[in-house]
Short mmCIF file of C-alpha atoms and ligand atoms in Angstrom, two decimals:
data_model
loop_
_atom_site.label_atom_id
_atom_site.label_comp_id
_atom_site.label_asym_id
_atom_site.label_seq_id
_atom_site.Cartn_x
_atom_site.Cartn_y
_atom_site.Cartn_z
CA UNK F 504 51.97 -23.06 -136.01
CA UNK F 505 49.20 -21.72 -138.49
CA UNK F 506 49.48 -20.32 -141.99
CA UNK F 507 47.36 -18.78 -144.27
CA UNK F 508 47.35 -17.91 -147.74
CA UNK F 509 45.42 -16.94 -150.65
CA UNK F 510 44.73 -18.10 -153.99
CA UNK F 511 42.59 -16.19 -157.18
CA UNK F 512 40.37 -18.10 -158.93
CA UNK F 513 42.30 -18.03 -163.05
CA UNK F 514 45.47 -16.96 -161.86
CA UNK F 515 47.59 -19.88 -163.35
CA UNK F 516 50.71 -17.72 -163.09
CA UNK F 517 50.68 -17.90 -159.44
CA UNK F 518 49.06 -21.29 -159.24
CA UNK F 519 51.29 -23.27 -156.81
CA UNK F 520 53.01 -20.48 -155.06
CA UNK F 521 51.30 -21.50 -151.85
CA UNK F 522 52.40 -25.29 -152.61
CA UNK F 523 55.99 -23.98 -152.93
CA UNK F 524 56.26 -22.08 -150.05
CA UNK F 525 54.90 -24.99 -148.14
CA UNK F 526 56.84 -27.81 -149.56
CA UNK F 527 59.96 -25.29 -148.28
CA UNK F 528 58.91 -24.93 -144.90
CA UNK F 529 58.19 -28.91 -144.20
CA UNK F 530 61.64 -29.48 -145.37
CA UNK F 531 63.20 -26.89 -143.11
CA UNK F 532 61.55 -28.18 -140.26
CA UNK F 533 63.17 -31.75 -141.20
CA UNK F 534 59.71 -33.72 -142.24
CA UNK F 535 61.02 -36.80 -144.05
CA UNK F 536 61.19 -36.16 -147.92
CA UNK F 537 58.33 -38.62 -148.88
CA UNK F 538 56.03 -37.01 -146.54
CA UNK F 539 56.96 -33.38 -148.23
CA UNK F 540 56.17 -34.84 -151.98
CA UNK F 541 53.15 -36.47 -150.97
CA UNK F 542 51.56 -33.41 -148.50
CA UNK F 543 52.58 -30.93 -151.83
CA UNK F 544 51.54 -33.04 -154.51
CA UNK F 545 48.07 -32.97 -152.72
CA UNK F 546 48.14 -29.50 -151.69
CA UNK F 547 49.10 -28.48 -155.14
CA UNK F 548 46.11 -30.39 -156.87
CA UNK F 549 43.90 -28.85 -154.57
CA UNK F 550 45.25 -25.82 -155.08
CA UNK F 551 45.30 -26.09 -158.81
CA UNK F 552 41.64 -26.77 -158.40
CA UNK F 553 41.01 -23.68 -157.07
CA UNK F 554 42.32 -21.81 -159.71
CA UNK F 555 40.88 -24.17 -162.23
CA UNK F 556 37.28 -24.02 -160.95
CA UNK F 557 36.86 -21.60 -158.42
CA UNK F 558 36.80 -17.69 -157.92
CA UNK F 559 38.95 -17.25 -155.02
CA UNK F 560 39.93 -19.80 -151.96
CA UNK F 561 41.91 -19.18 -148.70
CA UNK F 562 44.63 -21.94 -147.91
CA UNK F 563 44.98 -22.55 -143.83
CA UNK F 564 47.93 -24.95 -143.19
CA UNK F 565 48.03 -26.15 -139.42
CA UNK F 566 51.63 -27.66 -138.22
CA UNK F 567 51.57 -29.99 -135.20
CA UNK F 568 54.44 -32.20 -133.72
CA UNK F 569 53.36 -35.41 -135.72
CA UNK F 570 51.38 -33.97 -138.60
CA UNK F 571 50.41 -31.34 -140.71
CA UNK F 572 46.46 -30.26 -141.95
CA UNK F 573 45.74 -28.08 -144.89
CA UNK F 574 42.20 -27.02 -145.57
CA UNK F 575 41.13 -24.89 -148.68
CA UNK F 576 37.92 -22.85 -149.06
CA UNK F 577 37.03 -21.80 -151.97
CA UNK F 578 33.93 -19.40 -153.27
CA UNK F 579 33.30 -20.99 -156.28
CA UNK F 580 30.68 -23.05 -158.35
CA UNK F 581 30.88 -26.31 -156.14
CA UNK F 582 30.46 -29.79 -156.87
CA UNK F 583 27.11 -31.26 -157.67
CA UNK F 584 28.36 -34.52 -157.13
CA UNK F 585 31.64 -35.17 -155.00
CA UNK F 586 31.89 -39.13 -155.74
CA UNK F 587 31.40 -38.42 -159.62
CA UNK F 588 34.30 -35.79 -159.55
CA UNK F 589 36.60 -38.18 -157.49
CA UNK F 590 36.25 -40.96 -160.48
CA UNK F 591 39.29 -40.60 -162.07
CA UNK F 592 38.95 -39.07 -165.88
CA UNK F 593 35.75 -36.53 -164.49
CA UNK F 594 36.37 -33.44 -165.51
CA UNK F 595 34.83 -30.36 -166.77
CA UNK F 596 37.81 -27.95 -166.88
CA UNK F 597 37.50 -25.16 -169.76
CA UNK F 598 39.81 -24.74 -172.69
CA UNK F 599 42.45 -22.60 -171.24
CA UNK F 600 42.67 -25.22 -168.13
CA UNK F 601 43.27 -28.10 -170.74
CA UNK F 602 45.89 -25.62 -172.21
CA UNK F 603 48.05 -25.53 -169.00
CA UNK F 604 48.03 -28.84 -168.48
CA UNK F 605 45.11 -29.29 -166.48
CA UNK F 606 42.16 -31.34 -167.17
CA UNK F 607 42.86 -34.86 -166.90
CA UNK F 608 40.28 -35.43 -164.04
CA UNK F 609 43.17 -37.00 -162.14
CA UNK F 610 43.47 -34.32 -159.37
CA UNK F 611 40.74 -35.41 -156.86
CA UNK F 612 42.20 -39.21 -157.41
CA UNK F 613 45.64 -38.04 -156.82
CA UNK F 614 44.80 -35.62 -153.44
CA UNK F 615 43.11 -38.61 -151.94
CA UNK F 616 46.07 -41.24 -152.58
CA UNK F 617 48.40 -38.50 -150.87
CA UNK F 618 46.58 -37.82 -148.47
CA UNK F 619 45.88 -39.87 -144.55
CA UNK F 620 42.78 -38.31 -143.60
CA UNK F 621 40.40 -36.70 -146.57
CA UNK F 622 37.33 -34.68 -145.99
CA UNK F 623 35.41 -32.54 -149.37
CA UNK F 624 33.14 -30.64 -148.39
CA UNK F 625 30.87 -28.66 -150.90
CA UNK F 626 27.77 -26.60 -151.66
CA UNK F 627 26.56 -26.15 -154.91
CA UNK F 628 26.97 -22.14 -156.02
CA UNK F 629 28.88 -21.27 -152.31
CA UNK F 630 32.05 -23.33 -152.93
CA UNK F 631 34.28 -25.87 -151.77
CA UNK F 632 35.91 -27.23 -148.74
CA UNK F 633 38.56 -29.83 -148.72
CA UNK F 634 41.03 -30.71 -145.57
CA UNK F 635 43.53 -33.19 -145.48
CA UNK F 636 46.13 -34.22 -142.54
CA UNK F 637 49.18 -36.05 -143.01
CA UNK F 638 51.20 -37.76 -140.57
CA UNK F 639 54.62 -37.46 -140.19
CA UNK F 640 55.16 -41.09 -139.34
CA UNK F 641 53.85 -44.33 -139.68
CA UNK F 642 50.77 -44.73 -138.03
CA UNK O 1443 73.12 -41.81 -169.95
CA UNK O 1444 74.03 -38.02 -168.81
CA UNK O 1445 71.84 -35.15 -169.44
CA UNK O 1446 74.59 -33.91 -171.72
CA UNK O 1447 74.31 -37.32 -174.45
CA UNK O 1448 71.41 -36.57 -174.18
CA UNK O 1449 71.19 -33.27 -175.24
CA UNK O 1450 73.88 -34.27 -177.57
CA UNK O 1451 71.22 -37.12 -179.82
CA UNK O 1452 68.80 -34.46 -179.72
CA UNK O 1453 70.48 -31.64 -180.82
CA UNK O 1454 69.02 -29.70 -177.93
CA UNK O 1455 70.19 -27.49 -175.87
CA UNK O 1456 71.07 -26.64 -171.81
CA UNK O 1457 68.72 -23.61 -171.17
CA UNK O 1458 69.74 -23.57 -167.26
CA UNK O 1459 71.48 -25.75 -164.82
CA UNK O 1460 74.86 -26.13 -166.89
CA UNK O 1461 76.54 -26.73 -164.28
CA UNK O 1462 74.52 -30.44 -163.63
CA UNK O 1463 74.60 -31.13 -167.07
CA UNK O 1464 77.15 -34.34 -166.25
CA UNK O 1465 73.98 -36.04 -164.17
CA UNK O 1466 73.01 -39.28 -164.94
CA UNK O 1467 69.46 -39.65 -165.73
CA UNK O 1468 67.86 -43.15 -165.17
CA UNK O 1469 64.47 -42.94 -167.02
CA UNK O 1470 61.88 -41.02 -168.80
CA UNK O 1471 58.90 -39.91 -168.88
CA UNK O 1472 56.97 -38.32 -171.41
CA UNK O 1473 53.41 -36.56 -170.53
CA UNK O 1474 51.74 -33.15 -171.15
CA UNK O 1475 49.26 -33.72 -168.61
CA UNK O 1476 50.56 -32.29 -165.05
CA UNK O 1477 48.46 -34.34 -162.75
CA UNK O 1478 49.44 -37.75 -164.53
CA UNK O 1479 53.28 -36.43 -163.87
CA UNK O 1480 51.89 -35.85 -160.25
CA UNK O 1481 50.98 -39.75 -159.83
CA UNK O 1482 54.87 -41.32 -160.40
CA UNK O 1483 56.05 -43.06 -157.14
CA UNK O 1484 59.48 -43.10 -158.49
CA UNK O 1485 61.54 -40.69 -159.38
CA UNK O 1486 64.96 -40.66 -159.14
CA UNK O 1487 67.04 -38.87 -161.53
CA UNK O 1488 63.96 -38.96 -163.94
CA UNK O 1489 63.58 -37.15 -166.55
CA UNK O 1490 60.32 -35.51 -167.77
CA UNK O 1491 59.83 -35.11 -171.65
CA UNK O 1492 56.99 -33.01 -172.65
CA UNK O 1493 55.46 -30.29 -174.76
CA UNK O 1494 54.03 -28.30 -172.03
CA UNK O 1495 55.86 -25.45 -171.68
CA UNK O 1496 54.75 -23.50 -168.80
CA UNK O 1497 55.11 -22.14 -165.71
CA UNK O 1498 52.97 -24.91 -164.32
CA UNK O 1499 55.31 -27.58 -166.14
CA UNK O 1500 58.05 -26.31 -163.82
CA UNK O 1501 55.65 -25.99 -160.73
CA UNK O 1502 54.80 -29.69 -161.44
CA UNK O 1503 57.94 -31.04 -161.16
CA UNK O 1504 59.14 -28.73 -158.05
CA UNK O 1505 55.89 -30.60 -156.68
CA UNK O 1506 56.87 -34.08 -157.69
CA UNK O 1507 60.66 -33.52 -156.58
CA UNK O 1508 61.40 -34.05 -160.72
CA UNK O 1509 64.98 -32.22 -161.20
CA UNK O 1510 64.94 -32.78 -165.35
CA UNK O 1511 63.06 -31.47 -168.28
CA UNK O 1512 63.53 -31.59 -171.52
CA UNK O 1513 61.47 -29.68 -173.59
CA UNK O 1514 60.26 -30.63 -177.12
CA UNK O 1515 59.26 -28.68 -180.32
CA UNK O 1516 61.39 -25.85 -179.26
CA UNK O 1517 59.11 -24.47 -177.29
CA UNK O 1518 59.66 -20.88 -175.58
CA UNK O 1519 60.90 -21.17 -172.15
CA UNK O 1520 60.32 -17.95 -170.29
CA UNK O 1521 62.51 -16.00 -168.02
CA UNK O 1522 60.24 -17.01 -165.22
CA UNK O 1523 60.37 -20.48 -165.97
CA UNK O 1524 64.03 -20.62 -165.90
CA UNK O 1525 64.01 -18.62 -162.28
CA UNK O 1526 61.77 -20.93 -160.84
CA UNK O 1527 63.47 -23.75 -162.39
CA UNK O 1528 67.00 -22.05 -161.13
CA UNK O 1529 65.53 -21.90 -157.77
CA UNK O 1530 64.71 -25.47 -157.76
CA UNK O 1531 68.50 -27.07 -158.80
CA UNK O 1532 67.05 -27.91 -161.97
CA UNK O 1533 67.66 -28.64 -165.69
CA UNK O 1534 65.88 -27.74 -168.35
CA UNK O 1535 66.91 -28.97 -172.23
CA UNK O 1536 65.27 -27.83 -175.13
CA UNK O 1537 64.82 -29.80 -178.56
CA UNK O 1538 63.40 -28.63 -181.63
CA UNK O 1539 62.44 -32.27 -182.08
CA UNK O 1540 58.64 -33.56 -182.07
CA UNK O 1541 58.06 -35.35 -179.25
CA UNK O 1542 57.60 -38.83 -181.38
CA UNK O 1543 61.54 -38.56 -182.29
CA UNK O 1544 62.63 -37.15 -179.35
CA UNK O 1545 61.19 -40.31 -177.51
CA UNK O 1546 62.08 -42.58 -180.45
CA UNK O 1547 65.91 -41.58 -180.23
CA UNK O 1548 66.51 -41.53 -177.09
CA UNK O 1549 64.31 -45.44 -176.49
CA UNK O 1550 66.38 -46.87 -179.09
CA UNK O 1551 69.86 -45.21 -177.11
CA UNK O 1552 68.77 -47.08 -174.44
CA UNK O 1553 67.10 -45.32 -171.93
CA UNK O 1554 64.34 -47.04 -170.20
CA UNK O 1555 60.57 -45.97 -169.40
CA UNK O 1556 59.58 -45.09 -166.07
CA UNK O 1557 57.02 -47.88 -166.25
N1 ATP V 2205 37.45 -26.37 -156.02
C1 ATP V 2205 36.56 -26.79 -156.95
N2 ATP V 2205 35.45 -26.05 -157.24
C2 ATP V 2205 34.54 -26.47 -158.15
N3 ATP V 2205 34.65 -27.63 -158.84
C3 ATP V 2205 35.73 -28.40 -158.60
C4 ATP V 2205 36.73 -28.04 -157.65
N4 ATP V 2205 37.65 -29.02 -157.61
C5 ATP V 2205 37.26 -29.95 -158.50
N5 ATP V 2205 36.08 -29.59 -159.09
C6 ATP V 2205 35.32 -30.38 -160.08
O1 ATP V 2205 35.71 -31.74 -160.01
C7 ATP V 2205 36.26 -32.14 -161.28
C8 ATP V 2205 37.37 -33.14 -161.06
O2 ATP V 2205 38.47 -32.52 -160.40
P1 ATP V 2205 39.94 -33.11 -160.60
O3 ATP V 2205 40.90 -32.27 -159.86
O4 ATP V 2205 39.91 -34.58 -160.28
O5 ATP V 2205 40.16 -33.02 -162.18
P2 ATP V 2205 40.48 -31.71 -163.05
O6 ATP V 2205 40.85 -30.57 -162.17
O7 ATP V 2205 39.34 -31.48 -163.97
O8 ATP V 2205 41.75 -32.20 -163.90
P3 ATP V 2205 43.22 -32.50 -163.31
O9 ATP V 2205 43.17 -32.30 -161.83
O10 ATP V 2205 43.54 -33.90 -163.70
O11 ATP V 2205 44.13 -31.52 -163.97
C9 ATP V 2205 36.68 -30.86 -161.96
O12 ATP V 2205 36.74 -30.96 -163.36
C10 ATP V 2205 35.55 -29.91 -161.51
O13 ATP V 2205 34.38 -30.16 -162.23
MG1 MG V 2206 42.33 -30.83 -160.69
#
């Protein structure tokens, strides 16, 4: 099963819609609850991100029997240098970011310790790419 | 320690989910940044203290599975706040306390630290 949803770039009052309405669907298809909080937790950095730094992203979230994989595009600014952003306390979120509660430079950190398989993809002034999988069960 | 002594040595107030306000709560923890919330393990029947009063301080702990907030400074919590939150099974207290008493009163009644 595929999903897709979109995200505007500054819309913080509809920043982690997409993260709700997937944590719902994992759970009604019976994925264990640790699995849920991890896959949304990442998923709603990410997703955070995109309204933090970009201008507008699609969210594509792929089911399969024994895992799920989320990838988010965004058209934004990009990152001039992935390993420095993943470094936990980078950060170069604006004012009103910091005001929501954003801005700790933890995000990046906290997508890949949630997340099995990691890929960022980016190009500076196009955007960003960044797909995850999880697995339902132990590997 | 229930949500409601707690609300009680605060002098706070249940803004939404009355009706769980007999819940035991096991620890706390107290953060206005979102993605350091997003990092606990943990968190059974914890509850999050913080100043951030947002939509996104809700979101957050939908996200981290976090079912009580308690809200310092006597913030303004927003009708869609308390929907989402509603939506979610949770409860949200409010204090007009700072969040350096609210944390000091409720450490010295006992209740522990997440970590
Ligand atoms: N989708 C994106 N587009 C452009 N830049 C991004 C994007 N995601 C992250 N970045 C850059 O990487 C930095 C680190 O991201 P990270 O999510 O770790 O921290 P943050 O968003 O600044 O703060 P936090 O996530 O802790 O609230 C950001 O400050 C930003 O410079
Ligand atoms: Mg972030």
């Amino acid at each position: 099963m595929d999903f897709t949803y979109h995200v505007e770039g500054g819309d913080f009052t509809n920043a982690g819609s997409t993260s709700s309405q997937v944590k719902r669907m994992l759970k009604k298809i019976g994925v264990s609850p640790e699995i849920v909080k991890k896959t949304v937790v990442a998923l709603y950095e990410a997703e955070v991100n995109i309204v933090a730094h970009a201008y507008r992203g699609d969210i594509f979230v792929s089911l399969e029997d024994d895992r799920v994989t989320i990838v988010l595009s965004d058209e934004g600014p990009g990152i001039p240098d992935i390993d420095r952003a993943m470094q936990k306390g980078y950060s170069t979120a604006s004012p009103k970011v910091r005001e929501m509660g954003f801005g700790a430079g933890m995000g990046l950190p906290n997508i890949k310790n949630n997340s099995d398989i990691l890929n960022i993809k980016s190009e500076v002034g196009k955007g960003t790419t960044i797909e995850f999988t999880n697995f339902f069960f132990a590997q | 320690m229930t949500i409601r002594e707690i609300t009680d040595l605060v002098q706070g107030e249940v803004l939404c989910g009355e009706e769980r306000a007999g819940d035991e709560v096991a620890c706390v923890f107290a953060s206005d940044l979102m993605s350091d919330v997003l990092t606990l393990k943990d968190v059974d029947n914890l509850m999050l203290l913080t100043g951030l009063c947002n939509l996104q301080s809700v979101r957050t702990c939908e996200m981290s599975d976090i079912n009580y907030m308690l809200v310092v400074r006597g913030k303004e919590v927003t009708e869609d706040m308390l929907e989402l939150a509603e939506d979610n099974d949770m409860v949200i207290v409010r204090t007009k306390y700072s969040m350096f008493k609210t944390s000091g009163i409720l450490y010295a009644a006992g209740l522990p630290p997440v970590y």
